Amino acid sequence: MKKISPRYASALLTAALFSISALQAETIDIYPAEKDMTREIQAAIHLSREKKHASVTIQLRQGDYHISRSHASHQLYYISNTTSSSENPHPVKHIGLWLKGLRNVIIDGGGARLITHGEMTTFVIDSCENIVLRNFTLVAADPTVPEMTVLEVGDTHMTARIHDDTRYEISGGELRWIGEGWSFTQPVAPQVFYPEINETLRCASPLDNLVQVTELGHKIIRFDYSHRPDGIKPGQVYQMRDAIRDEACGFIHKSKNITLQNIRFHFLGNFGIVGQYSENLTYDHIFCEPQLGTGRTCAGFADFVQMSGCKGKLKILNSRFEGAQDDPINVHGTHLKVVGYPSPRQIKVRFMHPQSYGFEAFFKGDKIELVDAHTLLCKIRATVKSVQRLDNYEILLTVDTTLPAHLEQQNIVVENITWTPDVEIAGNYFARTPTRGILVTTRGKVLIRDNTFYRTPMSAVFISDDARSWYESGPVRDVTIRDNTFIRCGTPVIGVFPENDKYEGAVHRNIRILSTRFRLKPGKAISVRCTDGVEIKDNYFVSSSGTIENIIDIEQCDNVDIDKNLLSR
């Protein structure tokens, strides 16, 4: 090992010591310091770019590394399922670790802790191949989900203790939540956590109908109301956010063979980890949950893992997802609506949901399907010959097939079927989410096995496909759900609900639910509609609903096999 040459010293500053081996596999060492380390880590990433013919490990030595919005890289990215142009007119991201155009790089935290300051995107992996992030913890100095615990409740008031890492100010009788460069007053989509059952639900705002806010000392606040909101009880924890997803925790874009391993995400703000038009992604031993001992109950501003338009193999293994503010895992594509046919081989398509727009959704050579938005069935397949971006919302596609004239009279959407991954979700734990556990809509092979789902208020596993609301595609073709445990989840626990409003045949195919344990609330365990090939076998249900027939609902399905299931009261 030898010291880095003096010409890099100004970029690395005095806080970090880098050393590089003379071998083809090289190491860059970074040492912590009690200062902002954003530029030091960025400089190490820049140095790894120069090692074009070597695999490089950026090794963080144990300690705390502060990274901040004020020293971040500013880059424009359009990220699926984040914000509309009216919510965030300038979608520039403030990026702590920006990996662009790299190959064969490992960032090994070695047990280090990264502490973010301000609303920012912690990492971006863009146009990279063979990248590993591993062995570190991520926390926020100012998490954008403030929390408070109810201490006492009266007819027209309550008192609450504000969490130690939540900052606020009271001015003119108004409470304002604050962080480094951000603030808000009234929360959007607040949640309440019930510690006795480890469950989180959406709720009315505890700040509605306020007359006065009074500081009592030691972060204890008294709230006086004209009419106290219903449901407030001592011991409950309220989680609040402003709901604008203008940053993401992490973004993996147009990259291949990316691994996140042994990482503790104790706060993911203001969105989760998004994979977009990337290939072969592995998440192994990632822990999206509040840090034990801190008293925090929320670990995320929205979803934890969102995969939009990916391909190859997506693996999410041996991980924990506890304390989200939306769905822990969502895997889908995007339907774009056909808004014109400029010529017999051209299609003009448009992003329809306001929170998904601006990104590249098609590439030359991609296979596409033109789909009836009402039946969700394919009308014709084609191959993309060229792509022309017209603006942030509309794209002109030239295809290899002459399109039938009658399509112009129909409501047609387009799905890019090249970017549909195989998915394995195995050995994970899901809890404390106000919505579902897993959403998955991909025609690749899907295996959901050996997971535990605890008290998801909605369906624990949900398979949809829609072309008129969120426009999240598409049909599934091979899904196995086996050897899982569902504990008092919302009903139906497993829901298969394509959003077609006209039936002309099955939307989904080949769904198997096998050897799984269900401890049920009153209601359905499994509901499946518009599917060809349904196998429900060797499952064990604990329910008070009477019979197997009472807890399994099948609608407009063909080739259904329900056998060898057991029910206990």
Coordinates of C-alpha atoms in Angstrom, one line a residue:
M1 CA 0.0 0.0 0.0
K2 CA 1.2 3.5 -0.7
K3 CA 0.0 7.0 -0.1
I4 CA -2.0 8.8 -2.7
S5 CA 0.0 11.2 -4.8
P6 CA 0.0 14.9 -3.7
R7 CA -2.0 16.1 -6.8
Y8 CA -5.2 14.6 -5.2
A9 CA -4.6 16.1 -1.8
S10 CA -6.7 19.3 -2.3
A11 CA -9.7 17.2 -3.5
L12 CA -9.5 14.8 -0.6
L13 CA -8.7 17.5 2.0
T14 CA -6.9 16.5 5.2
A15 CA -9.6 14.3 6.8
A16 CA -9.1 11.2 4.6
L17 CA -6.1 9.1 3.9
F18 CA -6.3 7.1 0.7
S19 CA -4.0 4.2 -0.1
I20 CA -3.8 2.1 -3.2
S21 CA -2.3 -1.3 -3.8
A22 CA -0.1 -1.9 -6.8
L23 CA -2.2 -4.9 -7.8
Q24 CA -5.0 -5.0 -10.3
A25 CA -7.5 -5.3 -7.5
E26 CA -7.0 -1.9 -5.8
T27 CA -8.2 -0.4 -2.6
I28 CA -8.9 3.2 -1.7
D29 CA -9.0 3.8 2.1
I30 CA -11.1 6.5 3.7
Y31 CA -10.9 7.5 7.3
P32 CA -13.6 9.3 9.2
A33 CA -13.4 12.8 10.6
E34 CA -15.8 14.9 12.6
K35 CA -16.7 17.1 9.6
D36 CA -18.7 16.9 6.4
M37 CA -17.2 14.0 4.4
T38 CA -19.3 14.3 1.3
R39 CA -16.5 15.7 -0.9
E40 CA -14.0 13.2 0.4
I41 CA -16.2 10.2 -0.6
Q42 CA -17.0 11.8 -3.9
A43 CA -13.3 12.3 -4.6
A44 CA -12.7 8.6 -3.9
I45 CA -15.5 7.6 -6.3
H46 CA -13.9 10.0 -8.9
L47 CA -10.5 8.3 -8.3
S48 CA -12.0 4.8 -8.9
R49 CA -13.2 6.0 -12.3
E50 CA -9.6 6.5 -13.4
K51 CA -8.8 2.8 -12.6
K52 CA -10.4 1.6 -15.8
H53 CA -8.6 -1.8 -15.9
A54 CA -8.9 -2.7 -12.2
S55 CA -11.6 -3.7 -9.7
V56 CA -11.6 -1.1 -7.0
T57 CA -12.8 -1.3 -3.4
I58 CA -13.5 2.0 -1.6
Q59 CA -13.0 1.0 2.0
L60 CA -14.5 3.1 4.7
R61 CA -12.9 2.6 8.0
Q62 CA -15.2 2.3 11.0
G63 CA -16.7 5.6 12.3
D64 CA -19.3 8.2 11.4
Y65 CA -19.3 9.9 8.0
H66 CA -21.5 13.0 7.7
I67 CA -22.9 13.6 4.2
S68 CA -24.9 16.7 3.4
R69 CA -27.3 18.3 0.9
S70 CA -25.1 21.4 0.9
H71 CA -22.1 19.5 -0.5
A72 CA -24.0 17.1 -2.7
S73 CA -23.8 16.6 -6.4
H74 CA -26.7 18.3 -8.2
Q75 CA -28.0 16.1 -11.1
L76 CA -31.4 16.0 -12.9
Y77 CA -33.2 12.7 -12.7
Y78 CA -36.8 11.8 -13.4
I79 CA -37.7 9.0 -11.1
S80 CA -40.8 6.8 -11.3
N81 CA -43.5 7.2 -8.6
T82 CA -42.0 10.3 -7.0
T83 CA -43.4 13.8 -7.6
S84 CA -45.5 15.5 -10.3
S85 CA -44.2 18.6 -12.1
S86 CA -46.6 20.8 -10.0
E87 CA -45.3 19.3 -6.7
N88 CA -41.7 19.6 -7.7
P89 CA -41.1 21.8 -10.8
H90 CA -37.3 21.4 -10.7
P91 CA -36.6 17.7 -10.1
V92 CA -32.8 18.1 -9.5
K93 CA -31.5 15.5 -7.0
H94 CA -28.9 16.3 -4.3
I95 CA -26.7 13.3 -4.4
G96 CA -24.3 12.2 -1.7
L97 CA -22.6 9.2 -3.4
W98 CA -22.9 9.7 -7.2
L99 CA -21.6 6.7 -9.2
K100 CA -21.7 7.4 -12.9
G101 CA -20.3 5.2 -15.7
L102 CA -18.3 2.9 -13.4
R103 CA -17.5 -0.8 -13.6
N104 CA -16.2 -3.2 -11.0
V105 CA -16.4 -1.0 -7.9
I106 CA -17.2 -2.0 -4.3
I107 CA -18.0 0.6 -1.6
D108 CA -17.4 -1.3 1.6
G109 CA -18.6 0.5 4.7
G110 CA -16.7 -1.8 7.1
G111 CA -19.3 -1.1 9.7
A112 CA -19.3 2.6 9.2
R113 CA -22.3 4.8 9.7
L114 CA -23.4 7.4 7.1
I115 CA -25.4 10.3 8.6
T116 CA -27.4 12.4 6.1
H117 CA -28.1 16.1 6.7
G118 CA -31.0 17.7 4.8
E119 CA -33.3 16.3 2.2
M120 CA -31.1 14.4 -0.2
T121 CA -30.6 11.3 -2.3
T122 CA -28.0 9.3 -0.5
F123 CA -26.7 7.4 -3.6
V124 CA -27.2 7.1 -7.3
I125 CA -25.8 4.3 -9.4
D126 CA -26.2 5.5 -13.1
S127 CA -25.0 3.6 -16.2
C128 CA -22.8 1.3 -14.1
E129 CA -21.9 -2.4 -14.1
N130 CA -20.8 -4.7 -11.4
I131 CA -21.2 -2.4 -8.4
V132 CA -21.5 -3.5 -4.7
L133 CA -22.6 -1.4 -1.8
R134 CA -22.1 -3.2 1.5
N135 CA -21.5 -3.2 5.3
F136 CA -22.7 0.2 6.5
T137 CA -25.6 1.8 8.3
L138 CA -27.6 4.8 7.1
V139 CA -29.3 7.2 9.4
A140 CA -30.6 10.8 9.2
A141 CA -29.6 13.6 11.4
D142 CA -33.0 15.2 10.7
P143 CA -35.5 12.5 9.5
T144 CA -38.3 14.1 7.5
V145 CA -40.9 12.0 9.4
P146 CA -41.2 13.7 12.8
E147 CA -42.6 11.6 15.6
M148 CA -44.4 12.3 18.9
T149 CA -45.8 10.0 21.7
V150 CA -49.1 10.8 23.3
L151 CA -48.8 11.2 27.1
E152 CA -52.2 12.3 28.3
V153 CA -55.6 13.1 26.7
G154 CA -58.5 15.3 27.8
D155 CA -61.8 16.3 26.3
T156 CA -60.3 19.2 24.3
H157 CA -56.5 18.7 24.6
M158 CA -53.6 16.3 24.6
T159 CA -50.0 16.4 25.7
A160 CA -47.3 14.7 23.8
R161 CA -43.5 14.1 24.0
I162 CA -41.6 15.0 20.8
H163 CA -39.0 12.5 19.9
D164 CA -35.4 13.5 20.7
D165 CA -34.3 13.6 17.0
T166 CA -37.3 15.7 15.9
R167 CA -36.8 19.4 15.8
Y168 CA -39.6 22.0 15.9
E169 CA -40.5 25.6 16.7
I170 CA -43.6 27.2 18.1
S171 CA -44.4 30.7 16.8
G172 CA -47.7 32.6 17.0
G173 CA -49.3 29.5 18.4
E174 CA -48.3 27.4 15.4
L175 CA -46.1 24.3 15.6
R176 CA -43.6 23.9 12.7
W177 CA -41.5 20.8 12.1
I178 CA -38.0 21.7 10.9
G179 CA -34.8 20.1 9.6
E180 CA -31.8 21.2 7.8
G181 CA -33.3 23.3 4.9
W182 CA -36.8 21.9 5.2
S183 CA -39.9 22.6 7.3
F184 CA -43.7 22.0 7.3
T185 CA -46.7 22.5 9.5
Q186 CA -49.7 20.4 8.8
P187 CA -48.8 16.8 7.8
V188 CA -50.1 15.0 4.8
A189 CA -51.0 11.3 5.2
P190 CA -50.1 11.1 9.0
Q191 CA -49.9 7.7 10.6
V192 CA -50.4 6.3 14.1
F193 CA -48.4 3.5 15.6
Y194 CA -49.9 1.2 18.1
P195 CA -47.0 -0.2 20.2
E196 CA -49.0 -2.9 21.9
I197 CA -49.6 -4.7 18.6
N198 CA -46.7 -3.3 16.5
E199 CA -49.1 -2.0 13.8
T200 CA -49.2 1.3 11.9
L201 CA -52.3 2.8 10.3
R202 CA -53.1 6.0 8.3
C203 CA -55.1 8.4 10.5
A204 CA -56.6 11.9 10.8
S205 CA -54.0 14.5 11.7
P206 CA -53.5 15.1 15.4
L207 CA -53.0 18.8 14.5
D208 CA -56.5 19.3 13.1
N209 CA -58.7 21.8 14.9
L210 CA -55.9 23.3 16.9
V211 CA -56.6 26.4 19.0
Q212 CA -53.2 26.7 20.8
V213 CA -49.9 24.9 21.1
T214 CA -47.9 25.4 24.3
E215 CA -44.4 24.3 25.2
L216 CA -44.3 22.7 28.6
G217 CA -40.6 21.9 28.7
H218 CA -38.3 18.9 28.0
K219 CA -39.9 18.5 24.5
I220 CA -43.4 18.1 26.0
I221 CA -46.1 19.9 24.1
R222 CA -49.7 20.7 25.1
F223 CA -52.2 20.8 22.2
D224 CA -55.6 22.5 22.8
Y225 CA -58.4 21.9 20.3
S226 CA -61.7 23.4 19.4
H227 CA -62.7 19.8 18.8
R228 CA -60.2 17.0 19.6
P229 CA -59.6 14.6 16.7
D230 CA -61.1 11.1 17.3
G231 CA -59.0 8.2 18.4
I232 CA -56.2 9.8 20.3
K233 CA -55.1 7.7 23.2
P234 CA -52.0 7.7 25.5
G235 CA -49.1 5.6 24.3
Q236 CA -49.8 6.1 20.6
V237 CA -47.0 7.4 18.4
Y238 CA -47.9 9.8 15.6
Q239 CA -45.7 9.9 12.5
M240 CA -46.0 13.0 10.2
R241 CA -44.6 14.0 6.8
D242 CA -45.3 16.5 4.0
A243 CA -45.6 13.7 1.4
I244 CA -43.5 15.4 -1.4
R245 CA -41.1 12.8 -2.7
D246 CA -38.6 15.2 -4.2
E247 CA -35.6 13.0 -3.3
A248 CA -35.0 9.2 -3.0
C249 CA -32.9 7.3 -0.6
G250 CA -31.2 5.5 -3.5
F251 CA -31.6 5.4 -7.3
I252 CA -30.2 2.6 -9.6
H253 CA -30.6 3.8 -13.2
K254 CA -29.7 2.1 -16.5
S255 CA -27.2 -0.2 -14.6
K256 CA -26.4 -3.9 -14.6
N257 CA -25.3 -6.4 -11.9
I258 CA -25.8 -4.3 -8.8
T259 CA -25.7 -5.7 -5.3
L260 CA -26.7 -4.1 -2.0
Q261 CA -25.6 -6.3 0.9
N262 CA -25.6 -6.1 4.7
I263 CA -26.9 -2.5 4.9
R264 CA -29.0 -1.1 7.7
F265 CA -31.3 1.6 6.4
H266 CA -32.6 3.2 9.6
F267 CA -34.2 6.0 7.6
L268 CA -35.0 6.2 3.9
G269 CA -36.1 9.7 2.9
N270 CA -37.9 11.0 1.0
F271 CA -38.6 7.9 -1.0
G272 CA -37.0 4.4 -0.9
I273 CA -34.6 2.6 -3.2
V274 CA -35.7 2.8 -6.8
G275 CA -34.4 0.6 -9.5
Q276 CA -35.3 2.0 -13.0
Y277 CA -34.5 0.3 -16.3
S278 CA -31.7 -1.7 -14.7
E279 CA -30.8 -5.4 -15.0
N280 CA -29.9 -8.0 -12.4
L281 CA -30.3 -6.4 -9.0
T282 CA -29.7 -8.2 -5.7
Y283 CA -30.7 -6.9 -2.2
D284 CA -29.3 -9.3 0.4
H285 CA -29.5 -8.7 4.2
I286 CA -30.8 -5.2 4.0
F287 CA -32.6 -4.0 7.1
C288 CA -35.1 -1.2 6.5
E289 CA -36.3 -0.6 10.0
P290 CA -35.8 1.9 12.9
Q291 CA -32.7 1.5 14.9
L292 CA -33.3 -0.4 18.1
G293 CA -33.0 1.6 21.2
T294 CA -33.7 5.0 19.6
G295 CA -37.4 5.0 20.2
R296 CA -38.1 5.7 16.5
T297 CA -41.0 3.8 15.0
C298 CA -40.8 4.9 11.4
A299 CA -37.9 4.1 9.0
G300 CA -39.2 5.4 5.7
F301 CA -41.0 8.3 4.0
A302 CA -42.9 6.1 1.5
D303 CA -42.0 2.7 -0.2
F304 CA -38.8 0.9 0.8
V305 CA -38.0 -0.8 -2.5
Q306 CA -39.6 0.3 -5.8
M307 CA -38.6 -1.5 -9.1
S308 CA -39.9 0.2 -12.2
G309 CA -39.1 -1.2 -15.7
C310 CA -36.3 -3.6 -14.8
K311 CA -35.2 -6.9 -16.3
G312 CA -33.0 -9.9 -15.7
K313 CA -33.2 -11.2 -12.2
L314 CA -34.3 -9.2 -9.1
K315 CA -33.5 -10.8 -5.8
I316 CA -34.6 -9.5 -2.4
L317 CA -33.3 -11.9 0.2
N318 CA -32.9 -12.3 4.0
S319 CA -34.1 -8.8 4.8
R320 CA -36.4 -6.9 7.2
F321 CA -38.9 -4.3 6.2
E322 CA -40.5 -2.6 9.2
G323 CA -41.8 0.9 9.6
A324 CA -42.6 2.1 6.1
Q325 CA -45.1 4.8 5.2
D326 CA -46.2 2.9 2.1
D327 CA -45.7 -0.5 0.4
P328 CA -42.3 -2.1 1.4
I329 CA -41.8 -3.7 -2.1
N330 CA -43.4 -2.7 -5.4
V331 CA -42.3 -4.3 -8.7
H332 CA -43.9 -3.1 -11.9
G333 CA -43.6 -1.6 -15.3
T334 CA -45.4 1.4 -16.8
H335 CA -48.3 1.6 -19.2
L336 CA -48.1 4.7 -21.5
K337 CA -51.2 5.7 -23.3
V338 CA -51.4 5.9 -27.1
V339 CA -52.4 9.4 -28.0
G340 CA -51.8 9.3 -31.8
Y341 CA -50.7 7.3 -34.8
P342 CA -48.8 9.7 -37.0
S343 CA -48.2 7.0 -39.6
P344 CA -49.0 3.2 -40.0
R345 CA -45.8 2.3 -38.2
Q346 CA -45.6 5.1 -35.7
I347 CA -47.2 5.5 -32.2
K348 CA -47.2 8.6 -30.0
V349 CA -47.5 7.6 -26.4
R350 CA -47.9 9.6 -23.2
F351 CA -47.1 9.2 -19.5
M352 CA -50.4 9.4 -17.7
H353 CA -49.8 9.3 -14.0
P354 CA -48.5 12.7 -12.9
Q355 CA -45.9 11.2 -10.5
S356 CA -44.2 9.1 -13.3
Y357 CA -42.9 11.0 -16.3
G358 CA -39.7 12.3 -18.0
F359 CA -37.7 9.1 -18.0
E360 CA -36.6 6.9 -20.9
A361 CA -39.2 4.1 -21.1
F362 CA -38.2 2.6 -24.5
F363 CA -35.0 1.7 -26.3
K364 CA -34.3 0.6 -29.8
G365 CA -34.9 -3.1 -30.2
D366 CA -37.3 -3.4 -27.2
K367 CA -40.4 -5.6 -27.6
I368 CA -43.7 -3.9 -26.9
E369 CA -47.3 -4.9 -26.6
L370 CA -50.3 -2.7 -27.5
V371 CA -52.9 -3.4 -24.8
D372 CA -56.6 -2.7 -24.6
A373 CA -56.9 -0.5 -21.5
H374 CA -60.3 -2.0 -20.6
T375 CA -59.6 -5.7 -21.1
L376 CA -55.9 -5.5 -20.4
L377 CA -55.3 -8.0 -23.2
C378 CA -52.7 -7.7 -25.9
K379 CA -53.9 -6.5 -29.3
I380 CA -50.6 -6.6 -31.2
R381 CA -46.9 -7.0 -30.6
A382 CA -44.1 -5.0 -32.2
T383 CA -40.4 -4.2 -32.0
V384 CA -39.2 -0.7 -31.5
K385 CA -37.1 0.6 -34.4
S386 CA -36.5 4.1 -33.1
V387 CA -37.4 6.3 -30.2
Q388 CA -37.9 10.1 -30.3
R389 CA -38.5 12.0 -27.1
L390 CA -41.0 14.8 -27.8
D391 CA -41.1 16.3 -24.3
N392 CA -41.2 15.2 -20.7
Y393 CA -44.5 13.4 -21.3
E394 CA -44.8 12.3 -24.9
I395 CA -42.6 9.8 -26.9
L396 CA -42.8 8.9 -30.6
L397 CA -42.1 5.2 -31.3
T398 CA -41.4 3.8 -34.8
V399 CA -42.1 0.1 -34.9
D400 CA -41.4 -2.8 -37.3
T401 CA -45.1 -3.6 -37.8
T402 CA -47.9 -2.0 -39.7
L403 CA -50.5 -1.2 -37.1
P404 CA -54.2 -2.0 -37.8
A405 CA -56.3 1.1 -38.5
H406 CA -59.0 0.0 -36.1
L407 CA -56.7 0.6 -33.1
E408 CA -57.3 4.3 -33.6
Q409 CA -60.8 3.9 -32.3
Q410 CA -59.8 2.1 -29.1
N411 CA -58.3 3.0 -25.7
I412 CA -54.8 1.5 -26.1
V413 CA -51.8 1.6 -23.8
V414 CA -48.3 0.3 -24.5
E415 CA -46.1 -1.9 -22.2
N416 CA -42.4 -2.4 -22.8
I417 CA -42.2 -6.2 -22.3
T418 CA -38.4 -6.4 -22.7
W419 CA -38.1 -4.7 -19.3
T420 CA -39.9 -7.3 -17.1
P421 CA -37.8 -9.1 -14.6
D422 CA -37.8 -12.5 -12.9
V423 CA -38.3 -11.9 -9.2
E424 CA -37.3 -13.9 -6.1
I425 CA -38.4 -12.5 -2.7
A426 CA -37.3 -14.9 0.0
G427 CA -36.5 -15.1 3.7
N428 CA -37.8 -11.6 4.6
Y429 CA -39.9 -10.1 7.4
F430 CA -42.6 -7.5 6.8
A431 CA -44.3 -5.5 9.5
R432 CA -45.5 -2.0 10.6
T433 CA -46.6 -0.8 7.2
P434 CA -50.0 1.0 6.7
T435 CA -50.6 -0.6 3.3
R436 CA -49.5 -3.9 1.7
G437 CA -46.4 -6.0 1.9
I438 CA -45.5 -6.9 -1.7
L439 CA -46.9 -5.6 -5.0
V440 CA -45.7 -7.4 -8.1
T441 CA -46.8 -7.2 -11.7
T442 CA -44.2 -8.7 -14.1
R443 CA -44.5 -11.4 -16.7
G444 CA -41.2 -12.8 -15.6
K445 CA -41.0 -15.8 -13.3
V446 CA -41.9 -14.8 -9.7
L447 CA -41.1 -16.8 -6.5
I448 CA -42.2 -15.5 -3.1
R449 CA -41.1 -17.9 -0.5
D450 CA -40.3 -18.3 3.2
N451 CA -41.4 -14.8 4.2
T452 CA -43.3 -13.6 7.3
F453 CA -46.0 -10.9 7.0
Y454 CA -47.2 -9.4 10.3
R455 CA -50.4 -7.4 10.4
T456 CA -50.3 -5.6 7.1
P457 CA -53.6 -3.7 7.1
M458 CA -54.2 -4.4 3.4
S459 CA -53.3 -7.5 1.3
A460 CA -49.9 -8.9 2.2
V461 CA -49.3 -9.9 -1.4
F462 CA -51.1 -8.0 -4.2
I463 CA -51.1 -8.6 -7.9
S464 CA -52.9 -6.0 -10.0
D465 CA -52.1 -4.6 -13.5
D466 CA -53.9 -1.4 -14.5
A467 CA -54.1 1.0 -17.4
R468 CA -56.4 3.7 -16.1
S469 CA -55.2 4.8 -12.6
W470 CA -51.5 4.3 -11.6
Y471 CA -50.8 2.8 -15.0
E472 CA -48.6 0.2 -13.4
S473 CA -48.1 -2.8 -15.8
G474 CA -48.5 -5.7 -16.4
P475 CA -49.8 -9.3 -16.4
V476 CA -48.2 -12.1 -14.5
R477 CA -47.4 -15.4 -16.2
D478 CA -45.7 -17.6 -13.6
V479 CA -46.1 -16.9 -9.9
T480 CA -45.3 -19.2 -7.0
I481 CA -46.1 -18.2 -3.5
R482 CA -45.0 -20.9 -1.1
D483 CA -43.9 -21.6 2.5
N484 CA -44.8 -18.2 3.8
T485 CA -46.4 -17.2 7.1
F486 CA -49.2 -14.6 7.2
I487 CA -50.2 -13.3 10.6
R488 CA -53.5 -11.4 10.9
C489 CA -53.0 -9.4 7.7
G490 CA -55.7 -7.4 5.9
T491 CA -58.1 -9.3 3.7
P492 CA -57.8 -10.8 1.2
V493 CA -54.4 -11.7 2.4
I494 CA -53.3 -12.6 -1.1
G495 CA -55.2 -10.6 -3.7
V496 CA -55.1 -10.9 -7.4
F497 CA -57.1 -8.1 -8.9
P498 CA -56.4 -6.9 -12.4
E499 CA -58.1 -3.6 -13.0
N500 CA -60.0 -4.6 -16.2
D501 CA -63.6 -3.3 -16.5
K502 CA -64.4 -5.6 -19.4
Y503 CA -63.8 -9.3 -19.5
E504 CA -62.7 -10.9 -22.7
G505 CA -60.4 -13.5 -21.2
A506 CA -57.8 -14.1 -18.5
V507 CA -55.4 -11.3 -17.7
H508 CA -53.1 -13.3 -15.5
R509 CA -51.9 -16.9 -15.8
N510 CA -50.3 -19.6 -13.7
I511 CA -50.5 -18.6 -10.0
R512 CA -49.7 -21.1 -7.4
I513 CA -50.2 -20.7 -3.6
L514 CA -48.6 -23.6 -1.8
S515 CA -47.7 -24.9 1.7
T516 CA -48.4 -21.6 3.4
R517 CA -49.7 -20.8 6.9
F518 CA -52.5 -18.2 7.3
R519 CA -53.6 -16.9 10.7
L520 CA -56.6 -14.9 9.6
K521 CA -58.7 -12.0 10.6
P522 CA -62.4 -12.4 9.7
G523 CA -62.6 -12.3 5.9
K524 CA -61.0 -13.8 2.9
A525 CA -57.6 -15.5 2.8
I526 CA -57.2 -15.6 -1.0
S527 CA -59.2 -13.8 -3.7
V528 CA -58.3 -14.3 -7.4
R529 CA -60.1 -13.0 -10.5
C530 CA -59.5 -13.1 -14.3
T531 CA -56.7 -15.7 -14.1
D532 CA -56.1 -18.9 -16.1
G533 CA -54.4 -21.5 -14.0
V534 CA -54.8 -21.2 -10.3
E535 CA -53.4 -23.8 -7.9
I536 CA -54.1 -23.5 -4.1
K537 CA -52.7 -26.6 -2.3
D538 CA -51.3 -27.8 1.0
N539 CA -52.0 -24.6 2.9
Y540 CA -53.0 -24.3 6.5
F541 CA -55.6 -21.7 7.7
V542 CA -56.5 -20.6 11.2
S543 CA -59.9 -18.9 10.8
S544 CA -63.3 -18.5 12.4
S545 CA -65.0 -18.2 9.0
G546 CA -66.3 -21.8 8.8
T547 CA -65.0 -23.6 5.7
I548 CA -62.3 -23.4 3.1
E549 CA -64.9 -22.3 0.6
N550 CA -65.7 -19.2 2.8
I551 CA -62.1 -18.0 2.8
I552 CA -61.1 -18.6 -0.8
D553 CA -62.8 -16.5 -3.5
I554 CA -62.4 -17.3 -7.2
E555 CA -64.0 -15.1 -9.9
Q556 CA -63.8 -15.5 -13.7
C557 CA -60.9 -18.0 -13.5
D558 CA -60.2 -21.1 -15.6
N559 CA -58.2 -24.3 -14.7
V560 CA -58.5 -23.9 -10.9
D561 CA -57.2 -26.6 -8.6
I562 CA -57.9 -26.2 -4.9
D563 CA -56.9 -29.3 -2.9
K564 CA -55.4 -30.6 0.4
N565 CA -55.9 -27.4 2.4
L566 CA -56.5 -27.6 6.1
L567 CA -58.6 -25.2 8.3
S568 CA -58.5 -24.9 12.0
R569 CA -60.4 -22.7 14.4

